[in-house]
Short mmCIF file of C-alpha atoms in Angstrom, two decimals:
data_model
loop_
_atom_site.label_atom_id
_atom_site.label_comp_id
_atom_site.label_asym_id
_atom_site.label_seq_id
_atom_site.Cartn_x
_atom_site.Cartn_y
_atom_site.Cartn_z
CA UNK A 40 -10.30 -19.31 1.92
CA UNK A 41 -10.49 -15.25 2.94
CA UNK A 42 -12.04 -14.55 5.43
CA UNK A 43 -14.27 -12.31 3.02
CA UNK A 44 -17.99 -11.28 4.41
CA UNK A 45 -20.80 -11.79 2.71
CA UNK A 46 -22.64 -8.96 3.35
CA UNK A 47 -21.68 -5.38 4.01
CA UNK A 48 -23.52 -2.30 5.26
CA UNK A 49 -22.48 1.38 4.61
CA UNK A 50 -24.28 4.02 6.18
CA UNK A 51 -23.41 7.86 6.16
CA UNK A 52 -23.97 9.08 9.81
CA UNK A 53 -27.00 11.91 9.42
CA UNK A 54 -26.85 15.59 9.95
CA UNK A 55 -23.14 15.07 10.50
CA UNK A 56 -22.57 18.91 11.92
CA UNK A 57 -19.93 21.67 10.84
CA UNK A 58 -16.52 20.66 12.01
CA UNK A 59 -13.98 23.43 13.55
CA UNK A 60 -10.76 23.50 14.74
CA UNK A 61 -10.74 21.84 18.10
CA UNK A 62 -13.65 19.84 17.52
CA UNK A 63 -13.03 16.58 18.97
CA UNK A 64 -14.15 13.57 16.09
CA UNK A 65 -15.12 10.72 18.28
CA UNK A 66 -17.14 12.09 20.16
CA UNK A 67 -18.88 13.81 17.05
CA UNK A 68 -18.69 10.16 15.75
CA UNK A 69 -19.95 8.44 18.54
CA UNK A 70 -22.86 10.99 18.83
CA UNK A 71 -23.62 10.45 15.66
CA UNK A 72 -24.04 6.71 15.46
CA UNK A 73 -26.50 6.93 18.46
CA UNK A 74 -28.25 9.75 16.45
CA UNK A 75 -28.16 6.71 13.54
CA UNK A 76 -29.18 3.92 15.73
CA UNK A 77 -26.01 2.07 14.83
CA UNK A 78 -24.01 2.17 18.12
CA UNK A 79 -20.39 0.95 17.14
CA UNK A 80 -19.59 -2.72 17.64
CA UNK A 81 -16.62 -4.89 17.55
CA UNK A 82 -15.00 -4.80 13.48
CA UNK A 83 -17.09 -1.87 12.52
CA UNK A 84 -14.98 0.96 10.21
CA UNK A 85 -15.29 4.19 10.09
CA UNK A 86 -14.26 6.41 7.14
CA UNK A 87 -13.86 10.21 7.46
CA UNK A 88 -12.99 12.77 5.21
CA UNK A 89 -9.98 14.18 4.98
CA UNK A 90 -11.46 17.76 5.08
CA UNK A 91 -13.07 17.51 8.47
CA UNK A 92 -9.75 15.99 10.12
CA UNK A 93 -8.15 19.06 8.74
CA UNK A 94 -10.60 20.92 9.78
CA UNK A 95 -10.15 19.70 13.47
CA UNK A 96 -6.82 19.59 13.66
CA UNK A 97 -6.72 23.55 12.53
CA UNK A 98 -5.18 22.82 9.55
CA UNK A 99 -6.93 26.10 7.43
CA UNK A 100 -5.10 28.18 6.33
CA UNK A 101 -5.30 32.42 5.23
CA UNK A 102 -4.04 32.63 1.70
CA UNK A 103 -3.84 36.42 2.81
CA UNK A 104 -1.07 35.46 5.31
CA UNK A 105 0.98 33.22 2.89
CA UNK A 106 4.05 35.58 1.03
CA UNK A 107 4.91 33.66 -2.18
CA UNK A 108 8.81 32.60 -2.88
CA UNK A 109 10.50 34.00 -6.31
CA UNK A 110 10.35 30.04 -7.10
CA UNK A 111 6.07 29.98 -6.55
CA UNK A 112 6.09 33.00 -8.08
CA UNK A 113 7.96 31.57 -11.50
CA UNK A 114 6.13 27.95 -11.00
CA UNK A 115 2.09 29.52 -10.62
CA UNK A 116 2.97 31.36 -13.96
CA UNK A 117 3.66 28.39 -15.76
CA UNK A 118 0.89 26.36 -13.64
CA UNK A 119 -1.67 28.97 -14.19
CA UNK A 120 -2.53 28.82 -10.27
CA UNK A 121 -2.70 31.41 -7.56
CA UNK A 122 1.14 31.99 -6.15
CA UNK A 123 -0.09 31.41 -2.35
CA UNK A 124 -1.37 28.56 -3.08
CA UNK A 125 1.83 27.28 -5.28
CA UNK A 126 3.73 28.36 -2.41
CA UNK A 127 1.64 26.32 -0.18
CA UNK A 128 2.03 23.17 -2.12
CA UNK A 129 5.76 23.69 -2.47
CA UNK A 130 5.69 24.03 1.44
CA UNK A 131 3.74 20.18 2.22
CA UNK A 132 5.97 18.79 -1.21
CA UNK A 133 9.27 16.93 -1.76
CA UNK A 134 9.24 17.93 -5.41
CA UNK A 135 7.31 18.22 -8.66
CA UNK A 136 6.53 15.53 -10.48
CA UNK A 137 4.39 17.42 -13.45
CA UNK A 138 3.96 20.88 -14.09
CA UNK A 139 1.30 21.88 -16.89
CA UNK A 140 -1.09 24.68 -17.38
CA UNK A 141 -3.67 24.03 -14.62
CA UNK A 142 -1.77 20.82 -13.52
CA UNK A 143 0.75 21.00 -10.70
CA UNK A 144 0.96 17.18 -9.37
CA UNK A 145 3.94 16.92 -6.69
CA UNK A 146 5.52 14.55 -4.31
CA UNK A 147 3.85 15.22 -0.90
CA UNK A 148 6.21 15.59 2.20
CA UNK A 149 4.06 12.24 3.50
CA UNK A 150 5.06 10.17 -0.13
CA UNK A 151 1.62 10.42 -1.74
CA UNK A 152 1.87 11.15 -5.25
CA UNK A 153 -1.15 14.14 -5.78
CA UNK A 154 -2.24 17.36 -7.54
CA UNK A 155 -1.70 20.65 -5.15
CA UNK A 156 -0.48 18.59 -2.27
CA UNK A 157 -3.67 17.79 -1.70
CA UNK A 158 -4.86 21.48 -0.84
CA UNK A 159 -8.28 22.14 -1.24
CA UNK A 160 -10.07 25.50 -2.05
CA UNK A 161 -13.59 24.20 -2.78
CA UNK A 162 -16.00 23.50 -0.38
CA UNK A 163 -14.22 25.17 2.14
CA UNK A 164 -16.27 27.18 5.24
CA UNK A 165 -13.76 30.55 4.72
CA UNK A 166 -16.15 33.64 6.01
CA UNK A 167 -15.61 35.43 3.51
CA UNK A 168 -11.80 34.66 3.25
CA UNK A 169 -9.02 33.56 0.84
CA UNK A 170 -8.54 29.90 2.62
CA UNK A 171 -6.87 26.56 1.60
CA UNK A 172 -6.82 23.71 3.50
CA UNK A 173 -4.04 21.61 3.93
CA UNK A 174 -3.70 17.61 4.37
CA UNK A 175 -3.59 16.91 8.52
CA UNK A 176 -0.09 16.45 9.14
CA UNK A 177 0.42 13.09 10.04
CA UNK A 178 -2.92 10.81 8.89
CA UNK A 179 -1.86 7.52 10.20
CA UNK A 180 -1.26 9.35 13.53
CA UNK A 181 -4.62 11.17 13.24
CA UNK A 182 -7.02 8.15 12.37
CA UNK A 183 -4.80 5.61 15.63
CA UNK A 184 -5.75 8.66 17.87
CA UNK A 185 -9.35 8.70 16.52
CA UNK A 186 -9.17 4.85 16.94
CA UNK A 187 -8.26 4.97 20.35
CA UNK A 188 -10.66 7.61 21.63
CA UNK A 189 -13.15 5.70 19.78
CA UNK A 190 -11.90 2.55 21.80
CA UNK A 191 -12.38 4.49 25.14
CA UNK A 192 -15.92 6.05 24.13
CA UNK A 193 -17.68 2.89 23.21
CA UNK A 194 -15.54 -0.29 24.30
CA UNK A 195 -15.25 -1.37 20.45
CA UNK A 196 -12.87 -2.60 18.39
CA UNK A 197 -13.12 -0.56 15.62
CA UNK A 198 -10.70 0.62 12.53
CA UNK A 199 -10.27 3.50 11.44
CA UNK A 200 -10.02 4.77 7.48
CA UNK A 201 -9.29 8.51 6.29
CA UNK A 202 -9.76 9.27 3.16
CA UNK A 203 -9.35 12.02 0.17
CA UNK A 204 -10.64 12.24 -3.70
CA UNK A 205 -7.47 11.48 -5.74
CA UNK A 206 -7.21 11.77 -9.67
CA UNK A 207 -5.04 9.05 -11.33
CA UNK A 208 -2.88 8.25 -14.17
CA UNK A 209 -4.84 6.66 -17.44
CA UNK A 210 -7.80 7.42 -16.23
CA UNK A 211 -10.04 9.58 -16.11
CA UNK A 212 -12.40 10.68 -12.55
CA UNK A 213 -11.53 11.02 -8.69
CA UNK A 214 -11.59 7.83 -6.35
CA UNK A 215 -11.64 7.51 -2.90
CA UNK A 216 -8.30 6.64 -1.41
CA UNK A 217 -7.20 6.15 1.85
CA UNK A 218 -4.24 8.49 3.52
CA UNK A 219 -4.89 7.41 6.89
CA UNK A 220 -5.82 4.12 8.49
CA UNK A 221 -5.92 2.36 11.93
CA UNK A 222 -6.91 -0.55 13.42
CA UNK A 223 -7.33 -2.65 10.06
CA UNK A 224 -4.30 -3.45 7.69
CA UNK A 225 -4.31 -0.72 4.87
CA UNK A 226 -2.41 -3.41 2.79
CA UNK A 227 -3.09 -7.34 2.90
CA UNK A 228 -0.28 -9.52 2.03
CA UNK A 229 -1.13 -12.79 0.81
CA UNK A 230 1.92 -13.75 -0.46
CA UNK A 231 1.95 -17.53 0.01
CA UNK A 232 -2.32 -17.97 0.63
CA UNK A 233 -2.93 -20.68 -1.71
CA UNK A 234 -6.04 -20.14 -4.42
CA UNK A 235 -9.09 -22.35 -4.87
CA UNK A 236 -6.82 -25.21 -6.79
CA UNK A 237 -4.24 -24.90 -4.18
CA UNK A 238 -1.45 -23.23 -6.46
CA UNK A 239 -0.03 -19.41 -5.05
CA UNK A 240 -1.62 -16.56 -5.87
CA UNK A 241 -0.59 -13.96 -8.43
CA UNK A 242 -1.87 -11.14 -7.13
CA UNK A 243 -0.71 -11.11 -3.92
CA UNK A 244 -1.05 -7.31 -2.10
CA UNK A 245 -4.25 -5.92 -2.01
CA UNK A 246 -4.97 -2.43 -1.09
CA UNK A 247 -7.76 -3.22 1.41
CA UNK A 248 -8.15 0.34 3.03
CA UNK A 249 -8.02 1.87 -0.62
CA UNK A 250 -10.94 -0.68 -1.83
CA UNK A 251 -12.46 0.68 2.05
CA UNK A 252 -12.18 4.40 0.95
CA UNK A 253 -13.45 4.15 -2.22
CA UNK A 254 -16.48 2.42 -0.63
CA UNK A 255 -17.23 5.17 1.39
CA UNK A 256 -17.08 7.73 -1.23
CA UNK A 257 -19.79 6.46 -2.95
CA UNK A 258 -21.89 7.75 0.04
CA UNK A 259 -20.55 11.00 0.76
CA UNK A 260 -20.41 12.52 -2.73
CA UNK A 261 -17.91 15.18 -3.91
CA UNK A 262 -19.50 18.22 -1.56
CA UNK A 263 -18.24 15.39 1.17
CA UNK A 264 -18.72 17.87 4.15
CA UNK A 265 -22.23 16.91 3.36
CA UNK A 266 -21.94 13.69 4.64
CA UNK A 267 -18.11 13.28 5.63
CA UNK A 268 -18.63 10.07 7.92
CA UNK A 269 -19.44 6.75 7.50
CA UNK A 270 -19.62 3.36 8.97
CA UNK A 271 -18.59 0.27 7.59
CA UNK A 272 -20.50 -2.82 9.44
CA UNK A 273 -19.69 -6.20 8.45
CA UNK A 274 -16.12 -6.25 7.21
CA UNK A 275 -13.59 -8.98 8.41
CA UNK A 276 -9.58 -9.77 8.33
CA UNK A 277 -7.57 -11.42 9.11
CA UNK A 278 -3.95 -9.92 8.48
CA UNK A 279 -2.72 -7.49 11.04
CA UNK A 280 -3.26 -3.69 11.17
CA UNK A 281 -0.51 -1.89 9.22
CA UNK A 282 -0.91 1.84 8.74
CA UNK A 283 -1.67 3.30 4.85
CA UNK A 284 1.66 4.53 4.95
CA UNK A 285 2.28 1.02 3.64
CA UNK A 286 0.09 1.91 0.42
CA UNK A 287 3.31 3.83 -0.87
CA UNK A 288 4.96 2.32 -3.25
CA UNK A 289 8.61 2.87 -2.88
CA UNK A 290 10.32 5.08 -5.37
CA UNK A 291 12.40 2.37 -6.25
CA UNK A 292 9.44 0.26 -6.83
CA UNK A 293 8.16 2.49 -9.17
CA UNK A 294 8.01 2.73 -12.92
CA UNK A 295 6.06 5.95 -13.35
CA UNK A 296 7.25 9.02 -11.52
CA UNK B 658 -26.88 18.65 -3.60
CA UNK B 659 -26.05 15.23 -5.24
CA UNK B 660 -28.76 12.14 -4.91
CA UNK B 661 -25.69 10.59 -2.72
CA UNK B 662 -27.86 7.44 -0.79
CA UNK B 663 -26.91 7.31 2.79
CA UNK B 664 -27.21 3.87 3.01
CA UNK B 665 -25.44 1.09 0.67
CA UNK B 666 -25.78 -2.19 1.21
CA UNK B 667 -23.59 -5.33 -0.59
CA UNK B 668 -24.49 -9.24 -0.75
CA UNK B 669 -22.17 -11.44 -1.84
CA UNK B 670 -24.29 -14.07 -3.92
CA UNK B 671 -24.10 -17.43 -1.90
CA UNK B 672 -22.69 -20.64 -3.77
CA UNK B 673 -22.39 -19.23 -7.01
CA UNK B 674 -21.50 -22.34 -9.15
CA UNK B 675 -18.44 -22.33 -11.53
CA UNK B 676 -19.03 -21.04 -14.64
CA UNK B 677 -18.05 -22.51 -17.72
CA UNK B 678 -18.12 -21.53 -21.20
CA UNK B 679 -21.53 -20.22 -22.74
CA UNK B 680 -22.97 -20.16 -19.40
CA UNK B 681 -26.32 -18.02 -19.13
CA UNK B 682 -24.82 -15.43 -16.51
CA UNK B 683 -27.95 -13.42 -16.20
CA UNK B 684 -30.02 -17.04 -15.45
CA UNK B 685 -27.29 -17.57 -12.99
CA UNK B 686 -27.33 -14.19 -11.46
CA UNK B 687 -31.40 -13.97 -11.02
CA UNK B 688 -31.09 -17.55 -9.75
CA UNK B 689 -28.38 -16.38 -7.38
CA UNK B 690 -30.66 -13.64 -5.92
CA UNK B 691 -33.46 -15.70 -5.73
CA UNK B 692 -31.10 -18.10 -3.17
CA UNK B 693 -29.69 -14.88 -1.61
CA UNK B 694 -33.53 -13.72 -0.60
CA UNK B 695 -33.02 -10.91 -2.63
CA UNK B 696 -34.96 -10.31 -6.19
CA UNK B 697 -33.30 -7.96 -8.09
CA UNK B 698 -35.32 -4.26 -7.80
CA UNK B 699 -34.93 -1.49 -9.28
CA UNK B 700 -31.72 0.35 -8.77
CA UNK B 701 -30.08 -2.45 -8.08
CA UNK B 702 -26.33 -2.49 -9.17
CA UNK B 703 -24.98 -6.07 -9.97
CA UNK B 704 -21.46 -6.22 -9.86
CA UNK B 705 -19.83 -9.79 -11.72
CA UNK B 706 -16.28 -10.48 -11.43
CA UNK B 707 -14.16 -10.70 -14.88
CA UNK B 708 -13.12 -14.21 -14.31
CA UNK B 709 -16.69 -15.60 -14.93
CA UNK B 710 -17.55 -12.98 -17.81
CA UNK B 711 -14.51 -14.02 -19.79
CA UNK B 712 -15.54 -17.71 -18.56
CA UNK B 713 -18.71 -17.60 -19.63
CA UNK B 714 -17.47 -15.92 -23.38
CA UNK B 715 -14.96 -18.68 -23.91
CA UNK B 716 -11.75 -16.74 -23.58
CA UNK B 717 -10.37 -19.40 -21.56
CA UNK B 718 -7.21 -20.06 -24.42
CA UNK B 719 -4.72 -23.50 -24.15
CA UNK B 720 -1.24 -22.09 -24.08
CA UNK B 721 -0.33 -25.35 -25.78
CA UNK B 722 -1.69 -24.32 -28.14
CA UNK B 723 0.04 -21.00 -28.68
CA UNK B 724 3.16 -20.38 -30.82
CA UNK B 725 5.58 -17.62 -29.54
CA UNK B 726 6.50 -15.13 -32.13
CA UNK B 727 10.28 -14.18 -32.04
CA UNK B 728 8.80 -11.01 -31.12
CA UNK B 729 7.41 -12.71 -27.77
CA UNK B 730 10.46 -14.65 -27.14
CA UNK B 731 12.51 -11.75 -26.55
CA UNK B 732 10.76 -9.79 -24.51
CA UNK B 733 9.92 -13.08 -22.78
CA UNK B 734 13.61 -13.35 -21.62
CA UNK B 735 13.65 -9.68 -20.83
CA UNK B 736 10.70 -9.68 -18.35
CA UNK B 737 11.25 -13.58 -17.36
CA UNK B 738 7.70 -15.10 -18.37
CA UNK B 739 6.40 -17.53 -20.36
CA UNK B 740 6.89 -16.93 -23.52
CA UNK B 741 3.23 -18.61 -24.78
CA UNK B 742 2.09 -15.93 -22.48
CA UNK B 743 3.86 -13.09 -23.51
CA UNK B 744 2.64 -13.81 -27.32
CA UNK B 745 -1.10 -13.55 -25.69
CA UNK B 746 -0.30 -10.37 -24.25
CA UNK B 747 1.57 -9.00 -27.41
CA UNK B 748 -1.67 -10.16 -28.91
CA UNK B 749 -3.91 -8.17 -26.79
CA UNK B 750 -1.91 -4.89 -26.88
CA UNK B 751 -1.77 -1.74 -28.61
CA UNK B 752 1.66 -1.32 -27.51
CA UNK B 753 4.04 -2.54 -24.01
CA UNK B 754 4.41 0.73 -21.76
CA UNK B 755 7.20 -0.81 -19.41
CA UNK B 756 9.19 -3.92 -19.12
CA UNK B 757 11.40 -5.19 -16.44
CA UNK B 758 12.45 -8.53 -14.81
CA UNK B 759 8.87 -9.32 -13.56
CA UNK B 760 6.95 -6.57 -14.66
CA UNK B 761 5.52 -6.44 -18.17
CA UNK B 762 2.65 -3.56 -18.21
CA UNK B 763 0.84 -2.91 -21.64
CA UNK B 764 -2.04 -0.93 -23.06
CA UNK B 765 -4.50 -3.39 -23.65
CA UNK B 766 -6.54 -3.15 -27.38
CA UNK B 767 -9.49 -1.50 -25.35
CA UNK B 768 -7.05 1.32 -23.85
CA UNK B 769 -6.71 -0.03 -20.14
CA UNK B 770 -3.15 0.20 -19.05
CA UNK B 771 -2.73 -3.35 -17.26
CA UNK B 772 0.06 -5.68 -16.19
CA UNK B 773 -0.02 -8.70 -18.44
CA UNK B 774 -2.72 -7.27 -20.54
CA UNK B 775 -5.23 -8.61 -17.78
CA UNK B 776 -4.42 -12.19 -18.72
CA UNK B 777 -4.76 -14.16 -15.65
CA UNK B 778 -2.58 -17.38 -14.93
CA UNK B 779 -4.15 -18.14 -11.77
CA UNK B 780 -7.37 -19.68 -10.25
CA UNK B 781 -8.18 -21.08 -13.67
CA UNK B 782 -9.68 -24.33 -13.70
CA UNK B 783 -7.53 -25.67 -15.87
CA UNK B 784 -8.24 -29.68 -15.22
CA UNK B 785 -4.85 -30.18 -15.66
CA UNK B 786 -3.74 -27.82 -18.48
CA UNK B 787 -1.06 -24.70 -19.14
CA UNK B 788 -4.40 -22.22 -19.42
CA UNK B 789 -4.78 -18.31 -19.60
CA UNK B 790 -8.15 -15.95 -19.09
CA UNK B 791 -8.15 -13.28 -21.62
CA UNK B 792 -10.18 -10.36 -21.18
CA UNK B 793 -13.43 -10.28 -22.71
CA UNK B 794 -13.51 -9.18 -25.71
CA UNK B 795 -15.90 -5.84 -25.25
CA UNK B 796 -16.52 -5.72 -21.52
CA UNK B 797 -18.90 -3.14 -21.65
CA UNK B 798 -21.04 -4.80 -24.63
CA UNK B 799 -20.75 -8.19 -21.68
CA UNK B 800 -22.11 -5.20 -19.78
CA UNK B 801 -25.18 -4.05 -21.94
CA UNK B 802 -26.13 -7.66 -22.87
CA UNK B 803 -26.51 -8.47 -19.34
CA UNK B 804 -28.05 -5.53 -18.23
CA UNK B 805 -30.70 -6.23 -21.15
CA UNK B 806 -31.27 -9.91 -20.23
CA UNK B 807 -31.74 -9.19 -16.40
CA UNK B 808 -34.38 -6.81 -17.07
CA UNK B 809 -35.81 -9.09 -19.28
CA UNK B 810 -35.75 -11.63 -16.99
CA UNK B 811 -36.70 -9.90 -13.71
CA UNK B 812 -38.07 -6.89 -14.29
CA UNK B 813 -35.75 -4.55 -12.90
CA UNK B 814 -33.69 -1.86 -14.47
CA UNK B 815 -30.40 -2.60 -13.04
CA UNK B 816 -26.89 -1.49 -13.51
CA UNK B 817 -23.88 -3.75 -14.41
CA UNK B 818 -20.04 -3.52 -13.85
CA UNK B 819 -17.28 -5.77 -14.84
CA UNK B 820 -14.76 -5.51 -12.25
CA UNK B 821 -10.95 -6.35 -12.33
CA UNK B 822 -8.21 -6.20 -10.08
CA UNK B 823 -5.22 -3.73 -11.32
CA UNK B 824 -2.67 -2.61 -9.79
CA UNK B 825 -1.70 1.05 -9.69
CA UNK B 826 1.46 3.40 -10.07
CA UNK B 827 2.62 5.16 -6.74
CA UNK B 828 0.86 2.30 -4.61
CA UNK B 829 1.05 -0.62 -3.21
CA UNK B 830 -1.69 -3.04 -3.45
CA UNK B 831 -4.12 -4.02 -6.47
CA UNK B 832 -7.62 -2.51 -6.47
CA UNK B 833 -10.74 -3.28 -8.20
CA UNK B 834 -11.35 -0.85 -11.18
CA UNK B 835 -14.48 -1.39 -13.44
CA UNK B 836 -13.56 -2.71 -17.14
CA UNK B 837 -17.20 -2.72 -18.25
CA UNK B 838 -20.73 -0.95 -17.36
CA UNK B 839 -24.06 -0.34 -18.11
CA UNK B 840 -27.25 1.35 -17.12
CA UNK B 841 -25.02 3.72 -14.66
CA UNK B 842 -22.91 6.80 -15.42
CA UNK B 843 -19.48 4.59 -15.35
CA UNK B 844 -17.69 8.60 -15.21
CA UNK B 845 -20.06 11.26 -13.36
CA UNK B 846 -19.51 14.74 -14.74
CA UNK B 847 -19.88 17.15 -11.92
CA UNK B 848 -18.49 20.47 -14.04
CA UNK B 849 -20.46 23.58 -12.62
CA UNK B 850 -22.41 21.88 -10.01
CA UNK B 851 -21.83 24.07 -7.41
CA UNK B 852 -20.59 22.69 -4.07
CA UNK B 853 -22.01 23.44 -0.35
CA UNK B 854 -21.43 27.20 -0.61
CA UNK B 855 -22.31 28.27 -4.02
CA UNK B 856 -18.84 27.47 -5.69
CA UNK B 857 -18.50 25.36 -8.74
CA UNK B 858 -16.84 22.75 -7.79
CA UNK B 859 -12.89 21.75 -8.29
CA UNK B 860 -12.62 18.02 -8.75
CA UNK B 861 -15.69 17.46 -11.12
CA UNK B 862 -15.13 14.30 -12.58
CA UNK B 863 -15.83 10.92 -10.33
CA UNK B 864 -14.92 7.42 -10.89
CA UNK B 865 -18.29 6.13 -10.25
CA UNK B 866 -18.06 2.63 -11.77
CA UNK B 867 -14.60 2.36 -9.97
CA UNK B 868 -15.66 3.41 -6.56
CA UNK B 869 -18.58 0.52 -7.04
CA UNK B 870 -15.79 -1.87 -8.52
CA UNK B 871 -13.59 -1.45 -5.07
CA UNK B 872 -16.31 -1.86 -3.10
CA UNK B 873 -17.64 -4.81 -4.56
CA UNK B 874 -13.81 -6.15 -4.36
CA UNK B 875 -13.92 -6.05 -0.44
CA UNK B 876 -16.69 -9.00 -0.76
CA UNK B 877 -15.59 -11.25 -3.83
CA UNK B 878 -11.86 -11.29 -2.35
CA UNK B 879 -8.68 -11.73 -4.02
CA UNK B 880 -9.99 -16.35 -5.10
CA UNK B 881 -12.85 -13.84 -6.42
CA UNK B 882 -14.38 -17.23 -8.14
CA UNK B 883 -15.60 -18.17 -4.75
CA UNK B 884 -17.57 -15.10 -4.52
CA UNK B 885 -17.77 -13.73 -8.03
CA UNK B 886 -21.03 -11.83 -8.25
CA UNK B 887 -22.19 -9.00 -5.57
CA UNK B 888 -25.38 -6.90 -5.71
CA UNK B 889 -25.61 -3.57 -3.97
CA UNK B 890 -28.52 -1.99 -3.34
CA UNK B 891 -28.89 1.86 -2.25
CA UNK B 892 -26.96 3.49 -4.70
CA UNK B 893 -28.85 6.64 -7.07
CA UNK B 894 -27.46 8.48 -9.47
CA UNK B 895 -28.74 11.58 -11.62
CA UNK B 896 -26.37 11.54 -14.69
CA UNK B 897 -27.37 9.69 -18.00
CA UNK B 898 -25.53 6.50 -17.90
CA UNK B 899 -22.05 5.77 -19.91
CA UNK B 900 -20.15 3.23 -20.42
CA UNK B 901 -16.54 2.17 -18.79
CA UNK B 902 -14.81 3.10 -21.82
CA UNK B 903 -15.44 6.75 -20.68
CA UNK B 904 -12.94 6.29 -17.71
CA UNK B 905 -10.11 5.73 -20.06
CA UNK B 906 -7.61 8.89 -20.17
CA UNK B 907 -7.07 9.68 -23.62
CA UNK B 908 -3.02 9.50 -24.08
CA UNK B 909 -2.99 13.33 -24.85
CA UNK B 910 -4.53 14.14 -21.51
CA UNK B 911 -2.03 11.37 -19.73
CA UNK B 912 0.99 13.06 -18.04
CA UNK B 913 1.90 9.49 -17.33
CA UNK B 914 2.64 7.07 -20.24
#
């Protein structure tokens, strides 16, 4: 049998404050679990939002700055988007996938498959500016650092999820997904694990940190600056960490781009 | 700002017995909760795992019992399955969106895009027969009905998704996704609520019933007949409820099939 918990806890860590560039995360983090009474232990998870990694790592940028290519300039018309911004996405891409009015979904430099790169203009702290904020640049990296510091802060074991709103093919409405992960295998292989009657499983890779991120989205909501942390208490595995880089399905795996 | 809860909390329901065909589910869920120390309240959100809906409706078919079509035996040899079990998924299909050595993805009759049409092949109790799970028939009528008879038999006006593990284009991994709901807003519409600083916000549409279907999937694991029934409790929600059906992307909105 998995070693599957029976119970789970999720709680959004309160008053969670305004992140800025060169805020450091765990110790916001480990502030704010004191702050919820839940002091990290050994196995806990904690899921942040993309947006406030970004945010730390400096990763806002002034639309006013950005000088659009001739090849923005010809995609935004067809895309019905602002050419700074298409030139933006074409930056952090590999390629476009699908072009529509008011669609632009692209290959992101990392492999994730996404509308605008991931670039977000909503919810965004901009005084007064023309901003966009752009995925951090490497989320596996980011999350093992935040792991680590974690480690150091409070002496526990914990793993680490990051995670962004993604739309998806057939259907309709954002999920939580998981771009970055440490400590805690993104993607379980079990390959092999016999079922309840003892013959080999079918479905045999499951995306564990995805299942993880969409958990925590249920708590901080769409405007997830609001509450853009939370801690997972009660989770077990037993597969070793792997990064979400291994959520990517290879191209060459894959019947739909 | 959204009623987001900031605290969620999920129990696996202990020793939930096998379920066989015309099984009372809601007498075995309100039993189950009653063992688990926790009567269902208001709010609640029971989450049951397709296997024992599908169970419980008799879709439990004897592939001995099933003659291929010439139809089924081709594209048998093309994607290198049974044929019996390619005629079930012909069956069950609107049409077959890919097909490879392997791989044989469909659109199911109630519009989900699914590998094998959702027909499962393993962890069946079979006693000793060729057997296949077919999906039930209307999983969010399973939905309603059991909504109904849980608040008829506890009280409580509850929520209730049908979860299913799918797997997904552009990654690795399967994830649960909610095939049937009721007395929650399976798709939240979020168009012109305005986010944090006054701005309406850009992703509006959430995948509320699949957010609550991964998270319930960390707890039943992949044998989810060992642990096919999870309540959480802490979730709120302000939109009118609808059902799962509303989470299908109508084929002239898909970029992707």
């Amino acid at each position: 049998m998995p070693a599957t918990p029976a119970r789970l806890e999720l709680i959004a860590l309160p008053d969670f404050p305004f992140v800025n560039q060169g805020d450091d995360l765990s110790r916001l983090v480990v502030e704010g679990v004191a702050r919820a009474g839940v002091p990290l232990q050994d196995g806990d998870v904690v899921v942040l939002a993309q947006k406030i990694v970004s945010k730390a790592e400096g990763r806002l940028v002034d639309l006013a700055a950005i000088e659009p290519s001739a090849e923005a300039k010809t995609l935004a018309s067809q895309v019905l988007k602002d050419p700074r911004l298409v030139e933006l996405v074409l930056r952090e891409s590999r390629r476009v996938v699908r072009a529509r009015p008011h669609v632009l979904i692209v290959e992101h430099r990392l492999g994730l498959i996404m509308a605008n790169a991931g670039i977000d203009q909503s919810n965004v702290d901009s005084d007064g500016r023309d901003v966009a904020l752009l995925l951090p640049d490497n989320p596996d990296a980011s999350a093992e650092s935040l792991r680590a510091r974690l480690h150091a802060a409070s002496g526990a074991a914990v793993g680490v999820v990051i995670n962004d709103s993604f739309g998806r093919p057939w259907r309709r409405g954002t999920m939580g997904i998981a771009i970055g992960a440490a400590g805690l295998p993104a993607l379980i292989d079990r390959r092999g694990d016999p079922d309840l009657f003892g013959r080999a499983l079918q479905v045999t890779m499951i995306g564990f940190a995805d299942e993880i991120a969409a958990s925590a989205s249920l708590l901080m909501g769409p405007a997830d600056e609001g509450r853009p942390v939370v801690l997972m208490r009660g989770l077990t595995w037993r597969a070793p960490p792997n990064p979400a880089a291994e959520l990517l399905r290879p191209e060459t795996e894959d019947l739909f781009r």
